[in-house]
Amino acid sequence: MKAKDTAGKVELWRTQNERLKQDWACLKCFQEENRQIGLPKPGERRVVFMGNSITARWGQVDSIFFAGKPYFNRGVSGQITAQMLIRFRQDVIDLGPAAVVILGGTNDIAGIGGLVSVETVFGNIVSMAQLAKANGIRVVLCSVLPVFDYACCPGMEPVAKIADLNQRLKAYADKNDVVYLDYFTSMAAENKGMKTSLTSDGVHPNKEGYHIMEPLVDEAINKALKK
């Protein structure tokens, strides 16, 4: 069984690696779906969730949350903020949403795309917020979720970096009429990692974790739409 699991992981890595070579930002991931969706109907107030695997898994772990709402999940597993920024126009702006929920940065801090500064990650997220605002889209900026250590990339010491990035995001939001959504406080344990009851791997929320996030994001979206 372990051999099969290892073989499966190797094949998945090969597939993902090949995709990255051909389409680094995964622009093809949602191109056809975006085309079919088209622009909003009169009175439709769409909300796009832009993110990485934490966003991508949300609809899989708790699909009921998205059902019947004008919410569009545009999360791509493994993405860093530079990749999110590249596809922001296609996967957010071109859908004509009333608001966007931006949750990213943890993969940058894990060093998945190479070592980058917190300042660079912050700049990528701010660039997405600025693009949204320039196109009349309300913005919800999310805190990075708590992580004590990454199983995929141990030893990155993310606690201080996450705190730094979240502080920068909140300060930007406060100064620029943007809603800041603090997931961190409700999900953090004493060691500043995620509470064990809310995650299976210390990084991604489980169903209980998403249940903590859902009322918080609904409240933040409603607040943003009233601005």
JSON list of C-alpha atoms in Angstrom, two decimals:
[
{"chain": "A", "resi": 1, "resn": "MET", "atom": "CA", "xyz": [0.00, 0.00, 0.00]},
{"chain": "A", "resi": 2, "resn": "LYS", "atom": "CA", "xyz": [2.81, 2.38, 0.86]},
{"chain": "A", "resi": 3, "resn": "ALA", "atom": "CA", "xyz": [4.54, 1.62, -2.43]},
{"chain": "A", "resi": 4, "resn": "LYS", "atom": "CA", "xyz": [1.34, 2.42, -4.31]},
{"chain": "A", "resi": 5, "resn": "ASP", "atom": "CA", "xyz": [0.93, 5.65, -2.36]},
{"chain": "A", "resi": 6, "resn": "THR", "atom": "CA", "xyz": [4.50, 6.64, -3.16]},
{"chain": "A", "resi": 7, "resn": "ALA", "atom": "CA", "xyz": [4.05, 5.83, -6.84]},
{"chain": "A", "resi": 8, "resn": "GLY", "atom": "CA", "xyz": [0.86, 7.87, -6.89]},
{"chain": "A", "resi": 9, "resn": "LYS", "atom": "CA", "xyz": [2.59, 10.85, -5.33]},
{"chain": "A", "resi": 10, "resn": "VAL", "atom": "CA", "xyz": [5.46, 10.63, -7.81]},
{"chain": "A", "resi": 11, "resn": "GLU", "atom": "CA", "xyz": [3.03, 10.55, -10.73]},
{"chain": "A", "resi": 12, "resn": "LEU", "atom": "CA", "xyz": [1.11, 13.51, -9.29]},
{"chain": "A", "resi": 13, "resn": "TRP", "atom": "CA", "xyz": [4.37, 15.43, -8.91]},
{"chain": "A", "resi": 14, "resn": "ARG", "atom": "CA", "xyz": [5.31, 14.65, -12.51]},
{"chain": "A", "resi": 15, "resn": "THR", "atom": "CA", "xyz": [1.91, 15.80, -13.75]},
{"chain": "A", "resi": 16, "resn": "GLN", "atom": "CA", "xyz": [2.06, 19.02, -11.74]},
{"chain": "A", "resi": 17, "resn": "ASN", "atom": "CA", "xyz": [5.65, 19.67, -12.79]},
{"chain": "A", "resi": 18, "resn": "GLU", "atom": "CA", "xyz": [4.75, 19.27, -16.45]},
{"chain": "A", "resi": 19, "resn": "ARG", "atom": "CA", "xyz": [1.78, 21.60, -16.02]},
{"chain": "A", "resi": 20, "resn": "LEU", "atom": "CA", "xyz": [4.02, 24.21, -14.42]},
{"chain": "A", "resi": 21, "resn": "LYS", "atom": "CA", "xyz": [6.39, 24.04, -17.37]},
{"chain": "A", "resi": 22, "resn": "GLN", "atom": "CA", "xyz": [3.55, 24.62, -19.83]},
{"chain": "A", "resi": 23, "resn": "ASP", "atom": "CA", "xyz": [1.33, 26.96, -17.81]},
{"chain": "A", "resi": 24, "resn": "TRP", "atom": "CA", "xyz": [3.13, 28.30, -14.74]},
{"chain": "A", "resi": 25, "resn": "ALA", "atom": "CA", "xyz": [0.25, 30.42, -13.45]},
{"chain": "A", "resi": 26, "resn": "CYS", "atom": "CA", "xyz": [-2.39, 27.84, -14.42]},
{"chain": "A", "resi": 27, "resn": "LEU", "atom": "CA", "xyz": [-4.23, 30.22, -16.71]},
{"chain": "A", "resi": 28, "resn": "LYS", "atom": "CA", "xyz": [-5.89, 27.24, -18.36]},
{"chain": "A", "resi": 29, "resn": "CYS", "atom": "CA", "xyz": [-7.33, 25.97, -15.08]},
{"chain": "A", "resi": 30, "resn": "PHE", "atom": "CA", "xyz": [-10.47, 28.09, -15.27]},
{"chain": "A", "resi": 31, "resn": "GLN", "atom": "CA", "xyz": [-10.43, 29.47, -18.82]},
{"chain": "A", "resi": 32, "resn": "GLU", "atom": "CA", "xyz": [-13.25, 27.31, -20.16]},
{"chain": "A", "resi": 33, "resn": "GLU", "atom": "CA", "xyz": [-15.37, 27.62, -17.02]},
{"chain": "A", "resi": 34, "resn": "ASN", "atom": "CA", "xyz": [-14.94, 31.40, -17.06]},
{"chain": "A", "resi": 35, "resn": "ARG", "atom": "CA", "xyz": [-16.00, 31.50, -20.70]},
{"chain": "A", "resi": 36, "resn": "GLN", "atom": "CA", "xyz": [-19.15, 29.52, -19.98]},
{"chain": "A", "resi": 37, "resn": "ILE", "atom": "CA", "xyz": [-20.06, 31.66, -16.97]},
{"chain": "A", "resi": 38, "resn": "GLY", "atom": "CA", "xyz": [-19.79, 34.95, -18.83]},
{"chain": "A", "resi": 39, "resn": "LEU", "atom": "CA", "xyz": [-20.67, 38.29, -17.27]},
{"chain": "A", "resi": 40, "resn": "PRO", "atom": "CA", "xyz": [-23.08, 38.73, -14.34]},
{"chain": "A", "resi": 41, "resn": "LYS", "atom": "CA", "xyz": [-26.79, 39.02, -14.96]},
{"chain": "A", "resi": 42, "resn": "PRO", "atom": "CA", "xyz": [-28.50, 42.27, -13.91]},
{"chain": "A", "resi": 43, "resn": "GLY", "atom": "CA", "xyz": [-28.62, 42.43, -10.13]},
{"chain": "A", "resi": 44, "resn": "GLU", "atom": "CA", "xyz": [-26.16, 39.56, -9.64]},
{"chain": "A", "resi": 45, "resn": "ARG", "atom": "CA", "xyz": [-23.49, 40.43, -7.10]},
{"chain": "A", "resi": 46, "resn": "ARG", "atom": "CA", "xyz": [-20.78, 37.91, -7.62]},
{"chain": "A", "resi": 47, "resn": "VAL", "atom": "CA", "xyz": [-17.98, 37.22, -5.19]},
{"chain": "A", "resi": 48, "resn": "VAL", "atom": "CA", "xyz": [-14.76, 35.53, -6.33]},
{"chain": "A", "resi": 49, "resn": "PHE", "atom": "CA", "xyz": [-12.56, 33.65, -3.87]},
{"chain": "A", "resi": 50, "resn": "MET", "atom": "CA", "xyz": [-8.96, 33.97, -5.10]},
{"chain": "A", "resi": 51, "resn": "GLY", "atom": "CA", "xyz": [-6.42, 31.74, -3.43]},
{"chain": "A", "resi": 52, "resn": "ASN", "atom": "CA", "xyz": [-4.34, 28.59, -3.19]},
{"chain": "A", "resi": 53, "resn": "SER", "atom": "CA", "xyz": [-5.16, 25.08, -1.94]},
{"chain": "A", "resi": 54, "resn": "ILE", "atom": "CA", "xyz": [-6.85, 26.41, 1.19]},
{"chain": "A", "resi": 55, "resn": "THR", "atom": "CA", "xyz": [-9.41, 28.03, -1.08]},
{"chain": "A", "resi": 56, "resn": "ALA", "atom": "CA", "xyz": [-9.43, 25.20, -3.65]},
{"chain": "A", "resi": 57, "resn": "ARG", "atom": "CA", "xyz": [-10.15, 22.55, -1.00]},
{"chain": "A", "resi": 58, "resn": "TRP", "atom": "CA", "xyz": [-12.92, 24.58, 0.58]},
{"chain": "A", "resi": 59, "resn": "GLY", "atom": "CA", "xyz": [-15.46, 23.58, -2.04]},
{"chain": "A", "resi": 60, "resn": "GLN", "atom": "CA", "xyz": [-14.41, 19.94, -1.75]},
{"chain": "A", "resi": 61, "resn": "VAL", "atom": "CA", "xyz": [-14.45, 19.71, 2.03]},
{"chain": "A", "resi": 62, "resn": "ASP", "atom": "CA", "xyz": [-17.64, 21.73, 2.53]},
{"chain": "A", "resi": 63, "resn": "SER", "atom": "CA", "xyz": [-19.42, 22.18, -0.80]},
{"chain": "A", "resi": 64, "resn": "ILE", "atom": "CA", "xyz": [-22.63, 23.23, 0.95]},
{"chain": "A", "resi": 65, "resn": "PHE", "atom": "CA", "xyz": [-21.09, 26.60, 1.80]},
{"chain": "A", "resi": 66, "resn": "PHE", "atom": "CA", "xyz": [-20.86, 27.61, -1.87]},
{"chain": "A", "resi": 67, "resn": "ALA", "atom": "CA", "xyz": [-24.16, 26.07, -2.97]},
{"chain": "A", "resi": 68, "resn": "GLY", "atom": "CA", "xyz": [-26.85, 28.54, -3.97]},
{"chain": "A", "resi": 69, "resn": "LYS", "atom": "CA", "xyz": [-24.61, 31.57, -3.52]},
{"chain": "A", "resi": 70, "resn": "PRO", "atom": "CA", "xyz": [-23.03, 33.77, -6.20]},
{"chain": "A", "resi": 71, "resn": "TYR", "atom": "CA", "xyz": [-19.63, 32.63, -4.91]},
{"chain": "A", "resi": 72, "resn": "PHE", "atom": "CA", "xyz": [-16.96, 31.51, -7.39]},
{"chain": "A", "resi": 73, "resn": "ASN", "atom": "CA", "xyz": [-13.98, 29.50, -6.16]},
{"chain": "A", "resi": 74, "resn": "ARG", "atom": "CA", "xyz": [-10.77, 30.32, -8.00]},
{"chain": "A", "resi": 75, "resn": "GLY", "atom": "CA", "xyz": [-8.27, 28.57, -5.76]},
{"chain": "A", "resi": 76, "resn": "VAL", "atom": "CA", "xyz": [-5.35, 26.68, -7.30]},
{"chain": "A", "resi": 77, "resn": "SER", "atom": "CA", "xyz": [-3.37, 24.28, -5.13]},
{"chain": "A", "resi": 78, "resn": "GLY", "atom": "CA", "xyz": [0.27, 25.09, -4.54]},
{"chain": "A", "resi": 79, "resn": "GLN", "atom": "CA", "xyz": [0.14, 28.62, -5.88]},
{"chain": "A", "resi": 80, "resn": "ILE", "atom": "CA", "xyz": [2.27, 31.47, -4.64]},
{"chain": "A", "resi": 81, "resn": "THR", "atom": "CA", "xyz": [1.05, 35.06, -4.80]},
{"chain": "A", "resi": 82, "resn": "ALA", "atom": "CA", "xyz": [3.00, 35.84, -7.98]},
{"chain": "A", "resi": 83, "resn": "GLN", "atom": "CA", "xyz": [1.00, 33.15, -9.80]},
{"chain": "A", "resi": 84, "resn": "MET", "atom": "CA", "xyz": [-2.25, 34.44, -8.34]},
{"chain": "A", "resi": 85, "resn": "LEU", "atom": "CA", "xyz": [-1.38, 37.94, -9.53]},
{"chain": "A", "resi": 86, "resn": "ILE", "atom": "CA", "xyz": [-0.79, 36.74, -13.10]},
{"chain": "A", "resi": 87, "resn": "ARG", "atom": "CA", "xyz": [-4.22, 35.13, -13.34]},
{"chain": "A", "resi": 88, "resn": "PHE", "atom": "CA", "xyz": [-6.05, 37.82, -11.37]},
{"chain": "A", "resi": 89, "resn": "ARG", "atom": "CA", "xyz": [-7.38, 39.62, -14.45]},
{"chain": "A", "resi": 90, "resn": "GLN", "atom": "CA", "xyz": [-8.67, 36.46, -16.08]},
{"chain": "A", "resi": 91, "resn": "ASP", "atom": "CA", "xyz": [-10.05, 34.73, -13.00]},
{"chain": "A", "resi": 92, "resn": "VAL", "atom": "CA", "xyz": [-11.36, 37.75, -11.09]},
{"chain": "A", "resi": 93, "resn": "ILE", "atom": "CA", "xyz": [-11.68, 41.00, -13.03]},
{"chain": "A", "resi": 94, "resn": "ASP", "atom": "CA", "xyz": [-13.08, 39.46, -16.22]},
{"chain": "A", "resi": 95, "resn": "LEU", "atom": "CA", "xyz": [-15.87, 37.76, -14.24]},
{"chain": "A", "resi": 96, "resn": "GLY", "atom": "CA", "xyz": [-17.23, 41.16, -13.22]},
{"chain": "A", "resi": 97, "resn": "PRO", "atom": "CA", "xyz": [-17.66, 40.45, -9.50]},
{"chain": "A", "resi": 98, "resn": "ALA", "atom": "CA", "xyz": [-18.92, 42.89, -6.92]},
{"chain": "A", "resi": 99, "resn": "ALA", "atom": "CA", "xyz": [-16.27, 41.70, -4.47]},
{"chain": "A", "resi": 100, "resn": "VAL", "atom": "CA", "xyz": [-13.18, 39.52, -4.23]},
{"chain": "A", "resi": 101, "resn": "VAL", "atom": "CA", "xyz": [-11.84, 37.58, -1.25]},
{"chain": "A", "resi": 102, "resn": "ILE", "atom": "CA", "xyz": [-8.05, 37.32, -1.45]},
{"chain": "A", "resi": 103, "resn": "LEU", "atom": "CA", "xyz": [-6.34, 34.64, 0.63]},
{"chain": "A", "resi": 104, "resn": "GLY", "atom": "CA", "xyz": [-2.72, 33.90, -0.19]},
{"chain": "A", "resi": 105, "resn": "GLY", "atom": "CA", "xyz": [0.84, 34.00, 1.05]},
{"chain": "A", "resi": 106, "resn": "THR", "atom": "CA", "xyz": [1.33, 30.80, 3.01]},
{"chain": "A", "resi": 107, "resn": "ASN", "atom": "CA", "xyz": [3.00, 28.99, 0.09]},
{"chain": "A", "resi": 108, "resn": "ASP", "atom": "CA", "xyz": [5.39, 31.91, -0.38]},
{"chain": "A", "resi": 109, "resn": "ILE", "atom": "CA", "xyz": [6.32, 31.71, 3.30]},
{"chain": "A", "resi": 110, "resn": "ALA", "atom": "CA", "xyz": [6.81, 27.95, 2.95]},
{"chain": "A", "resi": 111, "resn": "GLY", "atom": "CA", "xyz": [9.32, 28.67, 0.19]},
{"chain": "A", "resi": 112, "resn": "ILE", "atom": "CA", "xyz": [7.45, 26.61, -2.40]},
{"chain": "A", "resi": 113, "resn": "GLY", "atom": "CA", "xyz": [8.38, 28.99, -5.21]},
{"chain": "A", "resi": 114, "resn": "GLY", "atom": "CA", "xyz": [11.78, 29.84, -3.77]},
{"chain": "A", "resi": 115, "resn": "LEU", "atom": "CA", "xyz": [12.72, 32.16, -0.95]},
{"chain": "A", "resi": 116, "resn": "VAL", "atom": "CA", "xyz": [11.01, 35.55, -1.10]},
{"chain": "A", "resi": 117, "resn": "SER", "atom": "CA", "xyz": [10.71, 38.38, 1.40]},
{"chain": "A", "resi": 118, "resn": "VAL", "atom": "CA", "xyz": [7.54, 39.19, 3.30]},
{"chain": "A", "resi": 119, "resn": "GLU", "atom": "CA", "xyz": [7.68, 42.59, 1.61]},
{"chain": "A", "resi": 120, "resn": "THR", "atom": "CA", "xyz": [7.50, 40.94, -1.82]},
{"chain": "A", "resi": 121, "resn": "VAL", "atom": "CA", "xyz": [4.55, 38.76, -0.82]},
{"chain": "A", "resi": 122, "resn": "PHE", "atom": "CA", "xyz": [2.78, 41.78, 0.62]},
{"chain": "A", "resi": 123, "resn": "GLY", "atom": "CA", "xyz": [3.42, 43.69, -2.60]},
{"chain": "A", "resi": 124, "resn": "ASN", "atom": "CA", "xyz": [1.86, 40.93, -4.71]},
{"chain": "A", "resi": 125, "resn": "ILE", "atom": "CA", "xyz": [-1.26, 40.88, -2.57]},
{"chain": "A", "resi": 126, "resn": "VAL", "atom": "CA", "xyz": [-1.53, 44.68, -2.59]},
{"chain": "A", "resi": 127, "resn": "SER", "atom": "CA", "xyz": [-1.19, 44.64, -6.38]},
{"chain": "A", "resi": 128, "resn": "MET", "atom": "CA", "xyz": [-4.22, 42.34, -6.57]},
{"chain": "A", "resi": 129, "resn": "ALA", "atom": "CA", "xyz": [-6.16, 44.62, -4.26]},
{"chain": "A", "resi": 130, "resn": "GLN", "atom": "CA", "xyz": [-5.24, 47.65, -6.34]},
{"chain": "A", "resi": 131, "resn": "LEU", "atom": "CA", "xyz": [-6.29, 45.94, -9.57]},
{"chain": "A", "resi": 132, "resn": "ALA", "atom": "CA", "xyz": [-9.62, 45.07, -8.00]},
{"chain": "A", "resi": 133, "resn": "LYS", "atom": "CA", "xyz": [-10.24, 48.58, -6.71]},
{"chain": "A", "resi": 134, "resn": "ALA", "atom": "CA", "xyz": [-9.31, 50.09, -10.07]},
{"chain": "A", "resi": 135, "resn": "ASN", "atom": "CA", "xyz": [-12.07, 47.99, -11.60]},
{"chain": "A", "resi": 136, "resn": "GLY", "atom": "CA", "xyz": [-14.74, 48.85, -9.04]},
{"chain": "A", "resi": 137, "resn": "ILE", "atom": "CA", "xyz": [-14.45, 45.55, -7.15]},
{"chain": "A", "resi": 138, "resn": "ARG", "atom": "CA", "xyz": [-14.72, 45.61, -3.36]},
{"chain": "A", "resi": 139, "resn": "VAL", "atom": "CA", "xyz": [-11.87, 43.85, -1.59]},
{"chain": "A", "resi": 140, "resn": "VAL", "atom": "CA", "xyz": [-11.68, 41.50, 1.37]},
{"chain": "A", "resi": 141, "resn": "LEU", "atom": "CA", "xyz": [-8.04, 40.91, 2.39]},
{"chain": "A", "resi": 142, "resn": "CYS", "atom": "CA", "xyz": [-7.63, 37.77, 4.48]},
{"chain": "A", "resi": 143, "resn": "SER", "atom": "CA", "xyz": [-5.01, 37.10, 7.09]},
{"chain": "A", "resi": 144, "resn": "VAL", "atom": "CA", "xyz": [-2.72, 34.16, 6.47]},
{"chain": "A", "resi": 145, "resn": "LEU", "atom": "CA", "xyz": [-3.88, 31.21, 8.52]},
{"chain": "A", "resi": 146, "resn": "PRO", "atom": "CA", "xyz": [-1.70, 30.11, 11.46]},
{"chain": "A", "resi": 147, "resn": "VAL", "atom": "CA", "xyz": [1.11, 27.62, 10.77]},
{"chain": "A", "resi": 148, "resn": "PHE", "atom": "CA", "xyz": [3.76, 26.52, 13.25]},
{"chain": "A", "resi": 149, "resn": "ASP", "atom": "CA", "xyz": [5.73, 24.45, 10.74]},
{"chain": "A", "resi": 150, "resn": "TYR", "atom": "CA", "xyz": [5.19, 23.11, 7.22]},
{"chain": "A", "resi": 151, "resn": "ALA", "atom": "CA", "xyz": [5.33, 19.33, 6.82]},
{"chain": "A", "resi": 152, "resn": "CYS", "atom": "CA", "xyz": [6.36, 19.83, 3.20]},
{"chain": "A", "resi": 153, "resn": "CYS", "atom": "CA", "xyz": [9.04, 22.37, 4.04]},
{"chain": "A", "resi": 154, "resn": "PRO", "atom": "CA", "xyz": [10.18, 21.98, 7.66]},
{"chain": "A", "resi": 155, "resn": "GLY", "atom": "CA", "xyz": [12.34, 24.55, 9.35]},
{"chain": "A", "resi": 156, "resn": "MET", "atom": "CA", "xyz": [10.99, 27.64, 7.58]},
{"chain": "A", "resi": 157, "resn": "GLU", "atom": "CA", "xyz": [10.02, 29.20, 10.94]},
{"chain": "A", "resi": 158, "resn": "PRO", "atom": "CA", "xyz": [6.80, 30.74, 9.61]},
{"chain": "A", "resi": 159, "resn": "VAL", "atom": "CA", "xyz": [5.30, 32.12, 12.83]},
{"chain": "A", "resi": 160, "resn": "ALA", "atom": "CA", "xyz": [7.09, 35.49, 12.79]},
{"chain": "A", "resi": 161, "resn": "LYS", "atom": "CA", "xyz": [6.73, 35.85, 9.01]},
{"chain": "A", "resi": 162, "resn": "ILE", "atom": "CA", "xyz": [2.99, 35.21, 9.13]},
{"chain": "A", "resi": 163, "resn": "ALA", "atom": "CA", "xyz": [2.61, 37.74, 11.94]},
{"chain": "A", "resi": 164, "resn": "ASP", "atom": "CA", "xyz": [4.59, 40.31, 9.93]},
{"chain": "A", "resi": 165, "resn": "LEU", "atom": "CA", "xyz": [2.55, 39.77, 6.76]},
{"chain": "A", "resi": 166, "resn": "ASN", "atom": "CA", "xyz": [-0.77, 39.89, 8.61]},
{"chain": "A", "resi": 167, "resn": "GLN", "atom": "CA", "xyz": [0.24, 43.12, 10.33]},
{"chain": "A", "resi": 168, "resn": "ARG", "atom": "CA", "xyz": [1.10, 44.68, 6.96]},
{"chain": "A", "resi": 169, "resn": "LEU", "atom": "CA", "xyz": [-2.17, 43.52, 5.40]},
{"chain": "A", "resi": 170, "resn": "LYS", "atom": "CA", "xyz": [-4.24, 44.93, 8.25]},
{"chain": "A", "resi": 171, "resn": "ALA", "atom": "CA", "xyz": [-2.41, 48.27, 8.12]},
{"chain": "A", "resi": 172, "resn": "TYR", "atom": "CA", "xyz": [-2.96, 48.50, 4.36]},
{"chain": "A", "resi": 173, "resn": "ALA", "atom": "CA", "xyz": [-6.64, 47.62, 4.72]},
{"chain": "A", "resi": 174, "resn": "ASP", "atom": "CA", "xyz": [-7.18, 50.21, 7.45]},
{"chain": "A", "resi": 175, "resn": "LYS", "atom": "CA", "xyz": [-5.61, 52.96, 5.32]},
{"chain": "A", "resi": 176, "resn": "ASN", "atom": "CA", "xyz": [-7.27, 52.07, 2.02]},
{"chain": "A", "resi": 177, "resn": "ASP", "atom": "CA", "xyz": [-10.93, 51.41, 2.75]},
{"chain": "A", "resi": 178, "resn": "VAL", "atom": "CA", "xyz": [-10.51, 47.67, 2.39]},
{"chain": "A", "resi": 179, "resn": "VAL", "atom": "CA", "xyz": [-12.05, 45.01, 4.65]},
{"chain": "A", "resi": 180, "resn": "TYR", "atom": "CA", "xyz": [-9.48, 42.99, 6.60]},
{"chain": "A", "resi": 181, "resn": "LEU", "atom": "CA", "xyz": [-10.62, 39.50, 7.54]},
{"chain": "A", "resi": 182, "resn": "ASP", "atom": "CA", "xyz": [-8.81, 38.07, 10.56]},
{"chain": "A", "resi": 183, "resn": "TYR", "atom": "CA", "xyz": [-8.98, 34.29, 10.37]},
{"chain": "A", "resi": 184, "resn": "PHE", "atom": "CA", "xyz": [-5.79, 33.96, 12.40]},
{"chain": "A", "resi": 185, "resn": "THR", "atom": "CA", "xyz": [-7.10, 34.92, 15.83]},
{"chain": "A", "resi": 186, "resn": "SER", "atom": "CA", "xyz": [-9.97, 32.43, 15.78]},
{"chain": "A", "resi": 187, "resn": "MET", "atom": "CA", "xyz": [-7.83, 29.55, 14.53]},
{"chain": "A", "resi": 188, "resn": "ALA", "atom": "CA", "xyz": [-4.50, 29.95, 16.33]},
{"chain": "A", "resi": 189, "resn": "ALA", "atom": "CA", "xyz": [-3.28, 27.76, 19.18]},
{"chain": "A", "resi": 190, "resn": "GLU", "atom": "CA", "xyz": [-0.97, 28.96, 21.95]},
{"chain": "A", "resi": 191, "resn": "ASN", "atom": "CA", "xyz": [2.11, 28.16, 19.87]},
{"chain": "A", "resi": 192, "resn": "LYS", "atom": "CA", "xyz": [0.71, 30.29, 16.99]},
{"chain": "A", "resi": 193, "resn": "GLY", "atom": "CA", "xyz": [0.13, 27.23, 14.85]},
{"chain": "A", "resi": 194, "resn": "MET", "atom": "CA", "xyz": [-3.36, 26.16, 13.86]},
{"chain": "A", "resi": 195, "resn": "LYS", "atom": "CA", "xyz": [-5.47, 24.48, 16.53]},
{"chain": "A", "resi": 196, "resn": "THR", "atom": "CA", "xyz": [-5.17, 20.72, 16.06]},
{"chain": "A", "resi": 197, "resn": "SER", "atom": "CA", "xyz": [-8.96, 20.34, 16.08]},
{"chain": "A", "resi": 198, "resn": "LEU", "atom": "CA", "xyz": [-9.21, 22.54, 12.97]},
{"chain": "A", "resi": 199, "resn": "THR", "atom": "CA", "xyz": [-6.61, 20.88, 10.73]},
{"chain": "A", "resi": 200, "resn": "SER", "atom": "CA", "xyz": [-5.26, 17.49, 9.72]},
{"chain": "A", "resi": 201, "resn": "ASP", "atom": "CA", "xyz": [-1.82, 18.66, 8.60]},
{"chain": "A", "resi": 202, "resn": "GLY", "atom": "CA", "xyz": [-1.15, 21.95, 10.39]},
{"chain": "A", "resi": 203, "resn": "VAL", "atom": "CA", "xyz": [-1.74, 24.00, 7.24]},
{"chain": "A", "resi": 204, "resn": "HIS", "atom": "CA", "xyz": [-5.07, 23.17, 5.62]},
{"chain": "A", "resi": 205, "resn": "PRO", "atom": "CA", "xyz": [-8.35, 23.50, 7.52]},
{"chain": "A", "resi": 206, "resn": "ASN", "atom": "CA", "xyz": [-10.54, 20.45, 7.98]},
{"chain": "A", "resi": 207, "resn": "LYS", "atom": "CA", "xyz": [-14.33, 20.72, 7.91]},
{"chain": "A", "resi": 208, "resn": "GLU", "atom": "CA", "xyz": [-14.38, 22.14, 11.44]},
{"chain": "A", "resi": 209, "resn": "GLY", "atom": "CA", "xyz": [-11.78, 24.70, 10.38]},
{"chain": "A", "resi": 210, "resn": "TYR", "atom": "CA", "xyz": [-13.84, 25.82, 7.41]},
{"chain": "A", "resi": 211, "resn": "HIS", "atom": "CA", "xyz": [-16.88, 26.08, 9.67]},
{"chain": "A", "resi": 212, "resn": "ILE", "atom": "CA", "xyz": [-14.93, 28.63, 11.71]},
{"chain": "A", "resi": 213, "resn": "MET", "atom": "CA", "xyz": [-14.02, 30.56, 8.56]},
{"chain": "A", "resi": 214, "resn": "GLU", "atom": "CA", "xyz": [-17.44, 30.61, 6.89]},
{"chain": "A", "resi": 215, "resn": "PRO", "atom": "CA", "xyz": [-19.38, 33.01, 9.13]},
{"chain": "A", "resi": 216, "resn": "LEU", "atom": "CA", "xyz": [-16.32, 35.25, 9.28]},
{"chain": "A", "resi": 217, "resn": "VAL", "atom": "CA", "xyz": [-16.04, 35.52, 5.50]},
{"chain": "A", "resi": 218, "resn": "ASP", "atom": "CA", "xyz": [-19.79, 35.98, 5.04]},
{"chain": "A", "resi": 219, "resn": "GLU", "atom": "CA", "xyz": [-19.68, 38.88, 7.49]},
{"chain": "A", "resi": 220, "resn": "ALA", "atom": "CA", "xyz": [-16.64, 40.39, 5.76]},
{"chain": "A", "resi": 221, "resn": "ILE", "atom": "CA", "xyz": [-18.28, 40.11, 2.32]},
{"chain": "A", "resi": 222, "resn": "ASN", "atom": "CA", "xyz": [-21.45, 41.79, 3.54]},
{"chain": "A", "resi": 223, "resn": "LYS", "atom": "CA", "xyz": [-19.36, 44.57, 5.06]},
{"chain": "A", "resi": 224, "resn": "ALA", "atom": "CA", "xyz": [-17.41, 45.04, 1.82]},
{"chain": "A", "resi": 225, "resn": "LEU", "atom": "CA", "xyz": [-20.55, 45.14, -0.32]},
{"chain": "A", "resi": 226, "resn": "LYS", "atom": "CA", "xyz": [-21.95, 47.94, 1.83]},
{"chain": "A", "resi": 227, "resn": "LYS", "atom": "CA", "xyz": [-18.94, 50.17, 1.20]}
]
